[in-house]
XYZ file of N, CA, C and O in Angstrom:
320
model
N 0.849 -1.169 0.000
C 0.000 0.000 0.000
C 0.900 1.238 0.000
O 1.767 1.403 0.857
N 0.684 2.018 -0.898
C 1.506 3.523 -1.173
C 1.088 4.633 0.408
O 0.140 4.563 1.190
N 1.899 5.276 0.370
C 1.539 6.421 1.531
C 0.115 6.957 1.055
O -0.762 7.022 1.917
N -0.189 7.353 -0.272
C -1.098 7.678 -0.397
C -2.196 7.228 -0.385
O -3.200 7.718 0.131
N -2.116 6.530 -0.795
C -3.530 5.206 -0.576
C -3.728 4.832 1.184
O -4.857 4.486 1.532
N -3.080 4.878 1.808
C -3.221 4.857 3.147
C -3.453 5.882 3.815
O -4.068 5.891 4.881
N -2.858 7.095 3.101
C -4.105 8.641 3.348
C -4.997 8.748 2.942
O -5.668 9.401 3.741
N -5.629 8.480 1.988
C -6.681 8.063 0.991
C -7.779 7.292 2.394
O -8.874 7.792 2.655
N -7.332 6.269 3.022
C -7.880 5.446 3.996
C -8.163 5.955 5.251
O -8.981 5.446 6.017
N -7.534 6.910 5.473
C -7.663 7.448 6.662
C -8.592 8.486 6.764
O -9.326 8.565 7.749
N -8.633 9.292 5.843
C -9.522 10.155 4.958
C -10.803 9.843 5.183
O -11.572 10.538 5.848
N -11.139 8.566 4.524
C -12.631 7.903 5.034
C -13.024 7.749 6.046
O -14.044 8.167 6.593
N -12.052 6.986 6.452
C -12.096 6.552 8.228
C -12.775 7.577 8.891
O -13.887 7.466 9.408
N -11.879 8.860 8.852
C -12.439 10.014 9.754
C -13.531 10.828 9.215
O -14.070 11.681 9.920
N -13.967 10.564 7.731
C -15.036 11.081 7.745
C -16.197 10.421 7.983
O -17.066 11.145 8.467
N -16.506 9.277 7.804
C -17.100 7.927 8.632
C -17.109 8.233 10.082
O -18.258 8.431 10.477
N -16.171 8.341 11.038
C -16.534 8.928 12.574
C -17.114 9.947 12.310
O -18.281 9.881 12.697
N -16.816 11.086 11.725
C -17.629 12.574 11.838
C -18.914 12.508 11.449
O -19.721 13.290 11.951
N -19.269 11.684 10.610
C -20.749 11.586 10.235
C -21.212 10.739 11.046
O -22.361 11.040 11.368
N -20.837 9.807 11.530
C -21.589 9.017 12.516
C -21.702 9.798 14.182
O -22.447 9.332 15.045
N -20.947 10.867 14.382
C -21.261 11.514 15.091
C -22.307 12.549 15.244
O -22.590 13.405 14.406
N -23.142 12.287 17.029
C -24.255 13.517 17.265
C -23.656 14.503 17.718
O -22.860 14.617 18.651
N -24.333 15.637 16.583
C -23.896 16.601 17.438
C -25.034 17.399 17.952
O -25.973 17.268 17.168
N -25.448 18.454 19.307
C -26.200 18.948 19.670
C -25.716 19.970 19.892
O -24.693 20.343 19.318
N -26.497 20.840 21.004
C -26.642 22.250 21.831
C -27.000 21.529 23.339
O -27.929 20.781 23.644
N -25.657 22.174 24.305
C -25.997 21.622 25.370
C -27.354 22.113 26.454
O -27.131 23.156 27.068
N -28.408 21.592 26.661
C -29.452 22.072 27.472
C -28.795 22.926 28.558
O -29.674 23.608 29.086
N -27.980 23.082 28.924
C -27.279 23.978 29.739
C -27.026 25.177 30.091
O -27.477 25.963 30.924
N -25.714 25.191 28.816
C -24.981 25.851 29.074
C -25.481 26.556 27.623
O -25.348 27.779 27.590
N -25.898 26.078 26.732
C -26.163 26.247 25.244
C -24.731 26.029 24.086
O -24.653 26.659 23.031
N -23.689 25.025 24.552
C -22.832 25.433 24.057
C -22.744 24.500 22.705
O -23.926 24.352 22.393
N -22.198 24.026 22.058
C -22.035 23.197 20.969
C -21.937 21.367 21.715
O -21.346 21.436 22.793
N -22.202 20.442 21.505
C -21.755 19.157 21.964
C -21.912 18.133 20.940
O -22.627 18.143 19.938
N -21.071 17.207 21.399
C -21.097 16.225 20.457
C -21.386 14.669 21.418
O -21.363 14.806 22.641
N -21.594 13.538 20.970
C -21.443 12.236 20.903
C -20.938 11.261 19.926
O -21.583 11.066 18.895
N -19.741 10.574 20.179
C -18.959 10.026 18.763
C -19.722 8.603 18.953
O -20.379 8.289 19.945
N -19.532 7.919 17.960
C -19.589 6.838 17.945
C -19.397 5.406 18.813
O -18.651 4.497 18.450
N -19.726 5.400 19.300
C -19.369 3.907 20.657
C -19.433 4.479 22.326
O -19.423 3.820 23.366
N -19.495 5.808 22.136
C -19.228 6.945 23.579
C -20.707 6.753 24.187
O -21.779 6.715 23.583
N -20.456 6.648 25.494
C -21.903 7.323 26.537
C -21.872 8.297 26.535
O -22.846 8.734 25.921
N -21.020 9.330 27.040
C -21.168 10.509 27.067
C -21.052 11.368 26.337
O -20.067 11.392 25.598
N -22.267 12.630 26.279
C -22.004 13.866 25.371
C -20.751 14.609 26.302
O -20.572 14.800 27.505
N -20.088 14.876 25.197
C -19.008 15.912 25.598
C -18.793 17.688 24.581
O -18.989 17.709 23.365
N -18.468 18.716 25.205
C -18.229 19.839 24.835
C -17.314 19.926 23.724
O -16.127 19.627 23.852
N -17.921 20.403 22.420
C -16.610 20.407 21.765
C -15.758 21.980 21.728
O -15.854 22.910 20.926
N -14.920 21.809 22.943
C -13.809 22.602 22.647
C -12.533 21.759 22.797
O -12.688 20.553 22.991
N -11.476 22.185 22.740
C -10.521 21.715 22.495
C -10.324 20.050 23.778
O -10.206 18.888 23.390
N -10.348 20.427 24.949
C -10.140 19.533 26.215
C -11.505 18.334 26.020
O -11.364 17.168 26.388
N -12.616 18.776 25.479
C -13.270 17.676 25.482
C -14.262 17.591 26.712
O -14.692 16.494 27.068
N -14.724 19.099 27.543
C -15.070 18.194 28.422
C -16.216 18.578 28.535
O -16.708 19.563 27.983
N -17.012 17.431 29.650
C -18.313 16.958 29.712
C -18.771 17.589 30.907
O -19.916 17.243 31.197
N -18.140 18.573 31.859
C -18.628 19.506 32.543
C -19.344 20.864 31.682
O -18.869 21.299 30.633
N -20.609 21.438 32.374
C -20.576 22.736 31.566
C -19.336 23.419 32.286
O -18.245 23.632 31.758
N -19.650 23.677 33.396
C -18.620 25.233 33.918
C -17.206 24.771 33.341
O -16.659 25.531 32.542
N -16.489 23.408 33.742
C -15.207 23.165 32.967
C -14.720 23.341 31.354
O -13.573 23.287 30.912
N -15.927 23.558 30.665
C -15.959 23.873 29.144
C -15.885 25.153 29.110
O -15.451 25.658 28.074
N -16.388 26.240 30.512
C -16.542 27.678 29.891
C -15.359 28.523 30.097
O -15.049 29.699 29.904
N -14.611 27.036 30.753
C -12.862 27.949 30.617
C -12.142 28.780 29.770
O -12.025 28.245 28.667
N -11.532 30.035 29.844
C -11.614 30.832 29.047
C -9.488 31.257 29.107
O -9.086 31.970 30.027
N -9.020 31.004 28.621
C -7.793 31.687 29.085
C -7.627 33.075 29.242
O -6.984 33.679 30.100
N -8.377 33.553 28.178
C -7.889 35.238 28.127
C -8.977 36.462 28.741
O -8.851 37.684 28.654
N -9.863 35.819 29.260
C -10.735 35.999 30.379
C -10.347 36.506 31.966
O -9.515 35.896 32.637
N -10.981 37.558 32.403
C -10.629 37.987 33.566
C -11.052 36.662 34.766
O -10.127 36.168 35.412
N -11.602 36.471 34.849
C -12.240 35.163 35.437
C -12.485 33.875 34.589
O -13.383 33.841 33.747
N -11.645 32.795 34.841
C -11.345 32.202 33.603
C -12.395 30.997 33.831
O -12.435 30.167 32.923
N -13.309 30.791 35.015
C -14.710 30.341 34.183
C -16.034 31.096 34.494
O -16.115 32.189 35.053
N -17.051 30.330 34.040
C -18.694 31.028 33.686
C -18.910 30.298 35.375
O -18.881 29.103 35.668
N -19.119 31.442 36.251
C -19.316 30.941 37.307
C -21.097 30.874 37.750
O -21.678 30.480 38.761
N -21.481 31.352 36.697
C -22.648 30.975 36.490
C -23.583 29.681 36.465
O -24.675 29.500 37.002
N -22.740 28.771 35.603
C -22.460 27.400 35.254
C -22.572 26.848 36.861
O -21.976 27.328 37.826
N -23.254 26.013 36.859
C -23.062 25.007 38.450
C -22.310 24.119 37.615
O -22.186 24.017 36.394
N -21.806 23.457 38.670
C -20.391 22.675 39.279
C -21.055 21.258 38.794
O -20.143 20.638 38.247
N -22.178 20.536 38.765
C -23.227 20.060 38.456
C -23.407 19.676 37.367
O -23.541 18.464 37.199
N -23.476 20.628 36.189
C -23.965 20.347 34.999
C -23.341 19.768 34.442
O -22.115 19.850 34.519
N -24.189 18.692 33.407
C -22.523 17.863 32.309
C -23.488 17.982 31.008
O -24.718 17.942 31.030
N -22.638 18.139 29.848
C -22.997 18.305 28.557
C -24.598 16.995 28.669
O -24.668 15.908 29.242
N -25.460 17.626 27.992
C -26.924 17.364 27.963
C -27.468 17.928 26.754
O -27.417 19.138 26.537
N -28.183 16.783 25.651
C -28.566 17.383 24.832
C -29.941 18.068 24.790
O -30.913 17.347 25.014
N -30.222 19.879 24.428
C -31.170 19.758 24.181
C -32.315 19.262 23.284
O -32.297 19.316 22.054
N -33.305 18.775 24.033
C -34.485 17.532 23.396
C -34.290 17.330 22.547
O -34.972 16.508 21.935
């Protein structure tokens, strides 16, 4: 198999996960979420992945670097 043809493969592969993935709006927090393929849990899509709201509304360049709004509580939830 050539390099390319095995990029060629991989190519599918991941577009095959991305389409088989849900994605929602978290009842929450309202933020973007997803569910991949074989996963229980909805998780936040930002970079870390995570399935807390307030831990998703981490912000680096933020004076207060989370939504303290957010309870401690909430985990990515799709709305209905």
């Amino acid at each position: 198999m050539s390099a390319r043809e095995l990029l060629e493969r991989i190519d599918e592969l991941a577009a095959s996960i991305s389409s088989a993935t849900e994605r929602s709006e978290c009842r929450n927090c309202r933020k973007p979420i997803e569910l991949g393929p074989g996963e229980d849990n909805w998780v936040h899509c930002n970079p870390a992945r995570n399935r807390g709201c307030r831990a998703a509304s981490f912000d680096y360049d933020a004076e207060s670097a989370w939504d303290d709004s957010l309870a401690r509580s909430w985990k990515a939830q799709p709305s209905a």
